[in-house]
């Protein structure tokens, strides 16, 4: 019984690691896309509302991208720390 639960714990930990890695990758992609969309809207903004909207989208994109970068750095450091 002990061996069976250890296998289940291993599978669960692998699933959690894969989910977190995909979440980090998704935040990097979404943040970069939002930043680029905000920048392109700002280039073509004709009104103050367009400029404000592009600024909000761009800042949110930078925040999400920065969070993804920070999470990936933490993940790399944790991986190196546990495997040395």
Short mmCIF file of N, CA and C in Angstrom, two decimals:
data_model
loop_
_atom_site.label_atom_id
_atom_site.label_comp_id
_atom_site.label_asym_id
_atom_site.label_seq_id
_atom_site.Cartn_x
_atom_site.Cartn_y
_atom_site.Cartn_z
N UNK A 1 0.82 -1.20 0.00
CA UNK A 1 0.00 0.00 0.00
C UNK A 1 0.86 1.26 0.00
N UNK A 2 1.99 1.21 0.69
CA UNK A 2 2.86 2.37 0.76
C UNK A 2 3.44 2.71 -0.61
N UNK A 3 3.84 1.68 -1.36
CA UNK A 3 4.40 1.91 -2.69
C UNK A 3 3.39 2.53 -3.63
N UNK A 4 2.13 2.14 -3.48
CA UNK A 4 1.08 2.68 -4.35
C UNK A 4 0.86 4.17 -4.08
N UNK A 5 0.84 4.56 -2.83
CA UNK A 5 0.62 5.97 -2.51
C UNK A 5 1.83 6.82 -2.89
N UNK A 6 3.04 6.24 -2.81
CA UNK A 6 4.22 6.98 -3.25
C UNK A 6 4.16 7.25 -4.75
N UNK A 7 3.71 6.27 -5.52
CA UNK A 7 3.57 6.46 -6.96
C UNK A 7 2.55 7.53 -7.28
N UNK A 8 1.44 7.53 -6.53
CA UNK A 8 0.41 8.54 -6.74
C UNK A 8 0.94 9.94 -6.39
N UNK A 9 1.72 10.03 -5.34
CA UNK A 9 2.31 11.32 -4.95
C UNK A 9 3.29 11.81 -6.02
N UNK A 10 4.06 10.88 -6.59
CA UNK A 10 4.98 11.26 -7.66
C UNK A 10 4.23 11.78 -8.88
N UNK A 11 3.16 11.08 -9.25
CA UNK A 11 2.36 11.50 -10.40
C UNK A 11 1.74 12.86 -10.13
N UNK A 12 1.22 13.06 -8.92
CA UNK A 12 0.61 14.34 -8.57
C UNK A 12 1.63 15.47 -8.61
N UNK A 13 2.84 15.23 -8.12
CA UNK A 13 3.86 16.28 -8.14
C UNK A 13 4.28 16.61 -9.57
N UNK A 14 4.34 15.61 -10.45
CA UNK A 14 4.67 15.86 -11.85
C UNK A 14 3.58 16.70 -12.51
N UNK A 15 2.31 16.37 -12.23
CA UNK A 15 1.19 17.11 -12.80
C UNK A 15 1.22 18.56 -12.33
N UNK A 16 1.51 18.79 -11.06
CA UNK A 16 1.56 20.15 -10.52
C UNK A 16 2.69 20.94 -11.17
N UNK A 17 3.86 20.32 -11.31
CA UNK A 17 5.00 21.01 -11.92
C UNK A 17 4.69 21.38 -13.37
N UNK A 18 4.08 20.47 -14.13
CA UNK A 18 3.73 20.76 -15.52
C UNK A 18 2.70 21.89 -15.61
N UNK A 19 1.73 21.89 -14.70
CA UNK A 19 0.71 22.94 -14.71
C UNK A 19 1.34 24.30 -14.42
N UNK A 20 2.24 24.35 -13.46
CA UNK A 20 2.89 25.62 -13.11
C UNK A 20 3.76 26.10 -14.26
N UNK A 21 4.50 25.17 -14.90
CA UNK A 21 5.35 25.57 -16.01
C UNK A 21 4.52 26.13 -17.17
N UNK A 22 3.40 25.49 -17.48
CA UNK A 22 2.55 25.99 -18.56
C UNK A 22 1.92 27.33 -18.19
N UNK A 23 1.61 27.52 -16.92
CA UNK A 23 1.04 28.78 -16.46
C UNK A 23 2.06 29.90 -16.63
N UNK A 24 3.32 29.61 -16.31
CA UNK A 24 4.38 30.61 -16.47
C UNK A 24 4.56 30.97 -17.94
N UNK A 25 4.60 29.95 -18.79
CA UNK A 25 4.76 30.20 -20.23
C UNK A 25 3.58 31.00 -20.76
N UNK A 26 2.38 30.64 -20.31
CA UNK A 26 1.18 31.37 -20.76
C UNK A 26 1.23 32.83 -20.32
N UNK A 27 1.70 33.09 -19.11
CA UNK A 27 1.76 34.48 -18.65
C UNK A 27 2.81 35.27 -19.44
N UNK A 28 3.89 34.62 -19.82
CA UNK A 28 4.89 35.30 -20.65
C UNK A 28 4.31 35.66 -22.02
N UNK A 29 3.61 34.71 -22.63
CA UNK A 29 3.05 34.94 -23.96
C UNK A 29 1.94 36.00 -23.92
N UNK A 30 1.02 35.86 -22.96
CA UNK A 30 -0.09 36.82 -22.86
C UNK A 30 0.43 38.22 -22.55
N UNK A 31 1.38 38.32 -21.64
CA UNK A 31 1.94 39.63 -21.30
C UNK A 31 2.62 40.30 -22.48
N UNK A 32 3.38 39.52 -23.24
CA UNK A 32 4.05 40.08 -24.41
C UNK A 32 3.05 40.53 -25.46
N UNK A 33 2.03 39.72 -25.70
CA UNK A 33 1.00 40.09 -26.68
C UNK A 33 0.27 41.35 -26.24
N UNK A 34 -0.09 41.43 -24.95
CA UNK A 34 -0.79 42.63 -24.47
C UNK A 34 0.08 43.87 -24.61
N UNK A 35 1.37 43.73 -24.32
CA UNK A 35 2.27 44.87 -24.46
C UNK A 35 2.35 45.33 -25.92
N UNK A 36 2.48 44.37 -26.83
CA UNK A 36 2.58 44.72 -28.25
C UNK A 36 1.28 45.33 -28.77
N UNK A 37 0.14 44.80 -28.32
CA UNK A 37 -1.15 45.37 -28.72
C UNK A 37 -1.29 46.80 -28.20
N UNK A 38 -0.91 47.01 -26.94
CA UNK A 38 -0.97 48.35 -26.37
C UNK A 38 -0.08 49.33 -27.12
N UNK A 39 1.11 48.86 -27.51
CA UNK A 39 2.03 49.73 -28.26
C UNK A 39 1.47 50.06 -29.65
N UNK A 40 0.87 49.07 -30.30
CA UNK A 40 0.33 49.34 -31.64
C UNK A 40 -0.90 50.23 -31.58
N UNK A 41 -1.73 50.09 -30.54
CA UNK A 41 -2.88 50.99 -30.38
C UNK A 41 -2.38 52.41 -30.13
N UNK A 42 -1.34 52.55 -29.34
CA UNK A 42 -0.81 53.87 -29.02
C UNK A 42 -0.28 54.57 -30.27
N UNK A 43 0.30 53.80 -31.19
CA UNK A 43 0.81 54.38 -32.44
C UNK A 43 -0.31 55.00 -33.26
N UNK A 44 -1.51 54.38 -33.21
CA UNK A 44 -2.62 54.82 -34.05
C UNK A 44 -3.72 55.54 -33.27
N UNK A 45 -3.46 55.88 -32.02
CA UNK A 45 -4.49 56.50 -31.19
C UNK A 45 -4.84 57.88 -31.73
N UNK A 46 -6.14 58.10 -31.93
CA UNK A 46 -6.62 59.38 -32.45
C UNK A 46 -7.22 60.25 -31.35
N UNK A 47 -7.59 59.62 -30.23
CA UNK A 47 -8.25 60.36 -29.15
C UNK A 47 -7.52 60.11 -27.84
N UNK A 48 -7.88 60.89 -26.84
CA UNK A 48 -7.31 60.67 -25.52
C UNK A 48 -7.72 59.32 -24.95
N UNK A 49 -8.97 58.92 -25.23
CA UNK A 49 -9.44 57.62 -24.73
C UNK A 49 -8.62 56.48 -25.33
N UNK A 50 -8.28 56.59 -26.60
CA UNK A 50 -7.45 55.57 -27.23
C UNK A 50 -6.06 55.51 -26.63
N UNK A 51 -5.50 56.67 -26.33
CA UNK A 51 -4.18 56.71 -25.71
C UNK A 51 -4.21 56.13 -24.30
N UNK A 52 -5.27 56.45 -23.56
CA UNK A 52 -5.40 55.92 -22.20
C UNK A 52 -5.60 54.41 -22.24
N UNK A 53 -6.44 53.94 -23.15
CA UNK A 53 -6.68 52.49 -23.27
C UNK A 53 -5.40 51.76 -23.64
N UNK A 54 -4.63 52.32 -24.57
CA UNK A 54 -3.39 51.66 -24.96
C UNK A 54 -2.40 51.64 -23.80
N UNK A 55 -2.38 52.71 -23.02
CA UNK A 55 -1.51 52.74 -21.85
C UNK A 55 -1.88 51.70 -20.83
N UNK A 56 -3.17 51.55 -20.57
CA UNK A 56 -3.63 50.55 -19.60
C UNK A 56 -3.30 49.14 -20.08
N UNK A 57 -3.58 48.88 -21.36
CA UNK A 57 -3.29 47.55 -21.91
C UNK A 57 -1.79 47.28 -21.86
N UNK A 58 -0.99 48.26 -22.24
CA UNK A 58 0.46 48.08 -22.23
C UNK A 58 1.03 47.85 -20.84
N UNK A 59 0.56 48.62 -19.87
CA UNK A 59 1.05 48.46 -18.50
C UNK A 59 0.64 47.11 -17.92
N UNK A 60 -0.60 46.70 -18.17
CA UNK A 60 -1.04 45.38 -17.70
C UNK A 60 -0.23 44.27 -18.36
N UNK A 61 0.06 44.43 -19.64
CA UNK A 61 0.88 43.45 -20.34
C UNK A 61 2.28 43.37 -19.76
N UNK A 62 2.87 44.51 -19.46
CA UNK A 62 4.20 44.53 -18.85
C UNK A 62 4.17 43.89 -17.47
N UNK A 63 3.12 44.14 -16.70
CA UNK A 63 3.00 43.56 -15.37
C UNK A 63 2.90 42.04 -15.45
N UNK A 64 2.05 41.54 -16.35
CA UNK A 64 1.89 40.09 -16.50
C UNK A 64 3.18 39.46 -17.00
N UNK A 65 3.83 40.10 -17.97
CA UNK A 65 5.09 39.58 -18.51
C UNK A 65 6.16 39.57 -17.42
N UNK A 66 6.25 40.65 -16.65
CA UNK A 66 7.23 40.71 -15.56
C UNK A 66 6.98 39.65 -14.51
N UNK A 67 5.71 39.40 -14.21
CA UNK A 67 5.37 38.35 -13.24
C UNK A 67 5.80 36.99 -13.78
N UNK A 68 5.59 36.75 -15.07
CA UNK A 68 6.01 35.49 -15.68
C UNK A 68 7.52 35.32 -15.65
N UNK A 69 8.25 36.41 -15.93
CA UNK A 69 9.72 36.36 -15.88
C UNK A 69 10.19 36.07 -14.47
N UNK A 70 9.61 36.75 -13.49
CA UNK A 70 9.99 36.53 -12.10
C UNK A 70 9.70 35.10 -11.67
N UNK A 71 8.53 34.58 -12.05
CA UNK A 71 8.18 33.21 -11.69
C UNK A 71 9.11 32.21 -12.37
N UNK A 72 9.51 32.47 -13.60
CA UNK A 72 10.41 31.54 -14.28
C UNK A 72 11.81 31.58 -13.65
N UNK A 73 12.27 32.76 -13.24
CA UNK A 73 13.56 32.85 -12.57
C UNK A 73 13.52 32.09 -11.25
N UNK A 74 12.44 32.27 -10.50
CA UNK A 74 12.30 31.54 -9.23
C UNK A 74 12.28 30.04 -9.48
N UNK A 75 11.57 29.61 -10.54
CA UNK A 75 11.52 28.19 -10.87
C UNK A 75 12.88 27.63 -11.24
N UNK A 76 13.66 28.39 -12.01
CA UNK A 76 15.00 27.94 -12.40
C UNK A 76 15.91 27.85 -11.18
N UNK A 77 15.87 28.86 -10.32
CA UNK A 77 16.70 28.84 -9.11
C UNK A 77 16.29 27.68 -8.21
N UNK A 78 15.00 27.43 -8.06
CA UNK A 78 14.53 26.32 -7.24
C UNK A 78 14.98 24.98 -7.83
N UNK A 79 14.91 24.85 -9.16
CA UNK A 79 15.34 23.62 -9.81
C UNK A 79 16.83 23.37 -9.58
N UNK A 80 17.64 24.43 -9.75
CA UNK A 80 19.09 24.29 -9.54
C UNK A 80 19.38 23.98 -8.07
N UNK A 81 18.67 24.64 -7.17
CA UNK A 81 18.89 24.44 -5.74
C UNK A 81 18.58 23.01 -5.32
N UNK A 82 17.49 22.43 -5.84
CA UNK A 82 17.11 21.08 -5.44
C UNK A 82 17.93 20.00 -6.13
N UNK A 83 18.57 20.32 -7.24
CA UNK A 83 19.32 19.30 -7.97
C UNK A 83 20.83 19.44 -7.83
N UNK A 84 21.29 20.23 -6.86
CA UNK A 84 22.73 20.32 -6.63
C UNK A 84 23.11 19.66 -5.35
#
